[in-house]
Amino acid sequence: MTRMIAIAGKGGVGKTTCAALMLRALAAAGVRPLLAVDADPNANLHLLLGLPQPVGLGAVREEILSGAGGATSKEALLEAMVQQRVAEGKDVDLIAMGRGEGPGCYCYVNNLLRQSLSRLAGGYEAVVVDNEAGMEHLSRRNLRRIDHLVIVADPSPRGIAAARAIRGLADQLALPVGNAWVLLNRPYAAGETGEPLSLPAPLLAGIPHDPALPAWEAAGRSFLDLPDGAPAVRAISGGIRGMLREDVR
């Protein structure tokens, strides 16, 4: 069965960077092919994966409502349009939710995301969803099943409080979460340490300060090609191995 992995966290905590690192670690562990879902309306995950910017599902809205496709059923048209919007890579494919067109909320786009995920997921070993900041996406129940909820946090009091709020909301909504984890994205410089933290879920990994990451990104290189010895890669790889062990228990 396809693993469904959802990444959540407050704004500016590094969710997209952590999503790219997780995809790299999963592929290296033999979990492939992978589908990455950029569910943030301000999509930029493609920049870290070395993939072209996909056309967001939000653009499908106007095409469907305009009657594009003639006599073709909306379901068949939607299926074809979603497939066309998958940016394909060697081990990782990418689809983006994009923005809704015109006034109003993203309700229609979110419904498209649910439908497209259910159709696409069966062809992949795992789906990694990089969610928008905050907690609203959880309340919209965009995912019918979450095998692993990864809450990205920094070690600040506000960061841990935000992680605790996300975990609490998931419990309050009785979301179908198999395992919840905290992925600690540490802003500390090498050699610094923080106080012991009270986390709302088991620690998946602590990503150390790694100067290679901004340099790699600035050069336009894919995080999927980061070397095995990079500190961030070593840290996330250990966490992913622990996650995969939970799947076989």
Short mmCIF file of C-alpha atoms in Angstrom, two decimals:
data_model
loop_
_atom_site.label_atom_id
_atom_site.label_comp_id
_atom_site.label_asym_id
_atom_site.label_seq_id
_atom_site.Cartn_x
_atom_site.Cartn_y
_atom_site.Cartn_z
CA MET A 1 0.00 0.00 0.00
CA THR A 2 1.21 3.49 -0.85
CA ARG A 3 2.59 5.39 2.14
CA MET A 4 0.96 8.78 2.66
CA ILE A 5 3.31 11.27 4.37
CA ALA A 6 2.05 14.76 5.22
CA ILE A 7 4.38 17.57 6.28
CA ALA A 8 2.99 20.38 8.44
CA GLY A 9 4.36 23.34 10.37
CA LYS A 10 4.18 27.07 10.88
CA GLY A 11 5.38 29.48 8.23
CA GLY A 12 9.10 29.97 7.74
CA VAL A 13 10.13 26.82 9.59
CA GLY A 14 11.64 25.11 6.54
CA LYS A 15 8.93 22.63 5.53
CA THR A 16 9.85 22.69 1.85
CA THR A 17 13.54 22.13 2.55
CA CYS A 18 12.64 19.24 4.86
CA ALA A 19 10.26 17.82 2.24
CA ALA A 20 13.06 17.77 -0.34
CA LEU A 21 15.44 16.14 2.15
CA MET A 22 12.85 13.49 3.02
CA LEU A 23 12.26 12.70 -0.64
CA ARG A 24 16.01 12.32 -1.13
CA ALA A 25 16.26 9.96 1.86
CA LEU A 26 13.24 7.89 0.80
CA ALA A 27 14.60 7.45 -2.72
CA ALA A 28 18.01 6.45 -1.35
CA ALA A 29 16.30 3.87 0.88
CA GLY A 30 14.70 2.27 -2.18
CA VAL A 31 11.23 3.75 -1.67
CA ARG A 32 10.48 4.75 -5.24
CA PRO A 33 8.87 5.90 -7.41
CA LEU A 34 7.77 8.84 -5.28
CA LEU A 35 5.11 11.47 -5.79
CA ALA A 36 5.71 14.89 -4.26
CA VAL A 37 2.64 17.08 -3.82
CA ASP A 38 3.24 20.81 -3.41
CA ALA A 39 0.04 21.80 -1.60
CA ASP A 40 1.19 25.34 -0.85
CA PRO A 41 -0.45 27.92 -3.15
CA ASN A 42 2.98 29.60 -3.29
CA ALA A 43 4.56 26.53 -4.81
CA ASN A 44 8.36 26.31 -4.92
CA LEU A 45 9.20 22.69 -4.13
CA HIS A 46 10.16 22.16 -7.77
CA LEU A 47 13.15 24.48 -7.28
CA LEU A 48 14.68 22.05 -4.78
CA LEU A 49 13.95 18.96 -6.87
CA GLY A 50 15.43 20.13 -10.16
CA LEU A 51 12.05 19.81 -11.88
CA PRO A 52 10.20 22.26 -14.13
CA GLN A 53 7.49 24.29 -12.45
CA PRO A 54 4.29 22.28 -12.83
CA VAL A 55 1.03 23.89 -13.83
CA GLY A 56 -1.04 23.95 -10.66
CA LEU A 57 -4.36 22.20 -10.32
CA GLY A 58 -5.92 25.60 -9.67
CA ALA A 59 -5.75 26.28 -13.41
CA VAL A 60 -7.94 23.23 -14.01
CA ARG A 61 -10.85 25.00 -12.31
CA GLU A 62 -11.52 27.52 -15.05
CA GLU A 63 -11.00 24.95 -17.79
CA ILE A 64 -13.53 22.56 -16.25
CA LEU A 65 -16.08 25.31 -15.57
CA SER A 66 -15.66 26.74 -19.07
CA GLY A 67 -16.78 23.44 -20.56
CA ALA A 68 -13.42 22.58 -22.11
CA GLY A 69 -13.38 19.13 -23.62
CA GLY A 70 -16.76 19.28 -25.31
CA ALA A 71 -18.69 16.05 -24.91
CA THR A 72 -15.96 14.49 -22.74
CA SER A 73 -17.20 13.83 -19.21
CA LYS A 74 -15.84 16.08 -16.48
CA GLU A 75 -14.40 13.02 -14.71
CA ALA A 76 -12.51 11.82 -17.79
CA LEU A 77 -11.38 15.35 -18.59
CA LEU A 78 -10.17 15.88 -15.04
CA GLU A 79 -8.23 12.62 -15.15
CA ALA A 80 -6.44 13.62 -18.34
CA MET A 81 -5.73 17.16 -17.17
CA VAL A 82 -4.29 16.02 -13.85
CA GLN A 83 -1.98 13.54 -15.59
CA GLN A 84 -0.76 16.31 -17.89
CA ARG A 85 0.17 18.39 -14.86
CA VAL A 86 2.56 15.86 -13.34
CA ALA A 87 6.19 16.96 -13.69
CA GLU A 88 8.14 13.73 -14.11
CA GLY A 89 11.60 13.04 -12.71
CA LYS A 90 13.88 10.02 -12.37
CA ASP A 91 12.68 8.85 -8.95
CA VAL A 92 10.36 11.69 -7.95
CA ASP A 93 7.36 13.10 -9.80
CA LEU A 94 5.71 16.35 -8.72
CA ILE A 95 2.23 17.80 -8.81
CA ALA A 96 1.26 21.23 -7.49
CA MET A 97 -2.08 22.37 -6.12
CA GLY A 98 -1.60 25.96 -7.26
CA ARG A 99 -3.98 28.83 -6.61
CA GLY A 100 -7.68 29.03 -7.23
CA GLU A 101 -8.74 31.43 -9.96
CA GLY A 102 -10.94 34.41 -9.16
CA PRO A 103 -12.55 35.32 -5.84
CA GLY A 104 -13.39 32.88 -3.08
CA CYS A 105 -11.61 30.12 -1.24
CA TYR A 106 -9.62 27.14 -2.48
CA CYS A 107 -12.45 24.67 -1.79
CA TYR A 108 -12.74 23.53 -5.39
CA VAL A 109 -8.98 23.21 -5.76
CA ASN A 110 -8.74 21.22 -2.54
CA ASN A 111 -11.41 18.85 -3.79
CA LEU A 112 -9.38 18.40 -6.98
CA LEU A 113 -6.34 17.65 -4.86
CA ARG A 114 -8.19 14.91 -2.98
CA GLN A 115 -9.40 13.35 -6.20
CA SER A 116 -6.06 13.55 -7.96
CA LEU A 117 -4.19 12.09 -4.99
CA SER A 118 -6.53 9.12 -4.80
CA ARG A 119 -6.07 8.48 -8.52
CA LEU A 120 -2.33 9.00 -8.62
CA ALA A 121 -1.24 7.45 -5.33
CA GLY A 122 -1.66 3.84 -6.41
CA GLY A 123 1.21 4.13 -8.86
CA TYR A 124 3.76 5.24 -6.25
CA GLU A 125 5.52 3.69 -3.29
CA ALA A 126 4.98 6.85 -1.25
CA VAL A 127 3.35 10.26 -1.54
CA VAL A 128 4.93 13.20 0.30
CA VAL A 129 2.67 16.24 0.72
CA ASP A 130 4.32 19.60 1.45
CA ASN A 131 1.42 21.51 3.00
CA GLU A 132 0.89 25.23 3.26
CA ALA A 133 1.76 26.95 6.53
CA GLY A 134 -0.53 26.74 9.52
CA MET A 135 -3.33 24.36 10.43
CA GLU A 136 -6.19 25.15 8.05
CA HIS A 137 -5.20 22.41 5.63
CA LEU A 138 -5.73 19.83 8.39
CA SER A 139 -9.25 21.05 9.08
CA ARG A 140 -10.05 20.77 5.36
CA ARG A 141 -9.20 17.07 5.51
CA ASN A 142 -7.35 17.14 2.20
CA LEU A 143 -5.99 13.64 2.84
CA ARG A 144 -8.27 10.71 3.55
CA ARG A 145 -5.43 8.81 5.19
CA ILE A 146 -2.14 9.94 6.71
CA ASP A 147 0.32 7.18 7.52
CA HIS A 148 2.91 9.64 8.84
CA LEU A 149 2.26 13.21 9.95
CA VAL A 150 5.62 15.00 10.12
CA ILE A 151 5.45 18.27 12.04
CA VAL A 152 8.42 20.49 11.22
CA ALA A 153 9.42 22.82 14.05
CA ASP A 154 12.30 24.98 15.15
CA PRO A 155 13.51 24.66 18.75
CA SER A 156 12.14 28.04 19.87
CA PRO A 157 9.29 28.16 22.41
CA ARG A 158 6.96 29.48 19.71
CA GLY A 159 8.08 26.75 17.34
CA ILE A 160 7.37 23.99 19.84
CA ALA A 161 4.04 25.60 20.78
CA ALA A 162 3.03 25.64 17.11
CA ALA A 163 3.98 21.98 16.75
CA ARG A 164 1.93 21.14 19.83
CA ALA A 165 -1.07 23.03 18.41
CA ILE A 166 -0.85 21.13 15.11
CA ARG A 167 -0.68 17.79 16.90
CA GLY A 168 -3.59 18.81 19.13
CA LEU A 169 -5.73 19.80 16.16
CA ALA A 170 -5.04 16.50 14.42
CA ASP A 171 -6.22 14.68 17.54
CA GLN A 172 -9.23 16.97 17.98
CA LEU A 173 -10.37 16.37 14.40
CA ALA A 174 -9.78 12.62 14.78
CA LEU A 175 -7.74 12.63 11.60
CA PRO A 176 -6.73 9.17 10.34
CA VAL A 177 -3.07 9.54 11.37
CA GLY A 178 -1.01 6.39 11.79
CA ASN A 179 2.14 7.95 13.27
CA ALA A 180 3.00 11.54 14.21
CA TRP A 181 6.58 12.81 14.33
CA VAL A 182 8.44 16.04 15.02
CA LEU A 183 11.21 16.96 12.60
CA LEU A 184 13.34 19.55 14.36
CA ASN A 185 14.89 22.01 11.94
CA ARG A 186 17.65 23.54 14.06
CA PRO A 187 18.85 27.04 13.22
CA TYR A 188 21.80 26.74 15.60
CA ALA A 189 25.33 27.10 14.33
CA ALA A 190 27.70 24.17 14.58
CA GLY A 191 28.69 23.46 18.16
CA GLU A 192 25.71 25.16 19.80
CA THR A 193 23.16 23.19 21.77
CA GLY A 194 19.69 23.96 23.07
CA GLU A 195 17.79 23.09 26.21
CA PRO A 196 15.97 19.74 26.35
CA LEU A 197 12.62 20.08 24.60
CA SER A 198 9.21 18.69 25.44
CA LEU A 199 7.92 17.58 22.06
CA PRO A 200 4.31 16.67 21.19
CA ALA A 201 5.39 13.58 19.23
CA PRO A 202 8.48 11.36 18.87
CA LEU A 203 11.50 13.05 17.32
CA LEU A 204 12.01 11.87 13.75
CA ALA A 205 15.33 13.70 13.35
CA GLY A 206 17.12 16.92 14.19
CA ILE A 207 18.41 18.66 11.08
CA PRO A 208 21.70 20.35 12.03
CA HIS A 209 23.00 23.59 10.62
CA ASP A 210 24.31 22.66 7.17
CA PRO A 211 25.91 25.47 5.14
CA ALA A 212 25.83 23.26 2.05
CA LEU A 213 22.06 23.59 1.71
CA PRO A 214 21.76 27.31 0.86
CA ALA A 215 24.80 27.07 -1.41
CA TRP A 216 23.28 24.05 -3.18
CA GLU A 217 19.96 25.87 -3.60
CA ALA A 218 21.61 29.07 -4.84
CA ALA A 219 23.40 27.03 -7.52
CA GLY A 220 20.06 25.63 -8.70
CA ARG A 221 21.06 22.05 -7.90
CA SER A 222 18.56 19.38 -6.95
CA PHE A 223 18.51 18.32 -3.31
CA LEU A 224 18.01 14.79 -4.64
CA ASP A 225 21.70 14.94 -5.66
CA LEU A 226 23.06 16.04 -2.28
CA PRO A 227 26.04 13.91 -1.22
CA ASP A 228 25.57 11.14 1.33
CA GLY A 229 28.00 12.82 3.70
CA ALA A 230 26.11 16.11 4.01
CA PRO A 231 25.12 16.62 7.68
CA ALA A 232 21.47 17.26 6.83
CA VAL A 233 21.34 14.15 4.64
CA ARG A 234 22.86 11.95 7.34
CA ALA A 235 20.37 13.24 9.91
CA ILE A 236 17.24 12.82 7.81
CA SER A 237 18.36 9.43 6.49
CA GLY A 238 18.50 8.07 10.03
CA GLY A 239 15.02 9.41 10.71
CA ILE A 240 13.58 7.89 7.55
CA ARG A 241 15.06 4.50 8.45
CA GLY A 242 13.22 4.73 11.77
CA MET A 243 10.00 5.66 10.01
CA LEU A 244 10.27 2.72 7.63
CA ARG A 245 10.87 0.35 10.56
CA GLU A 246 7.55 1.49 12.03
CA ASP A 247 5.84 0.56 8.76
CA VAL A 248 6.88 -3.09 9.04
CA ARG A 249 5.86 -3.57 12.67
#
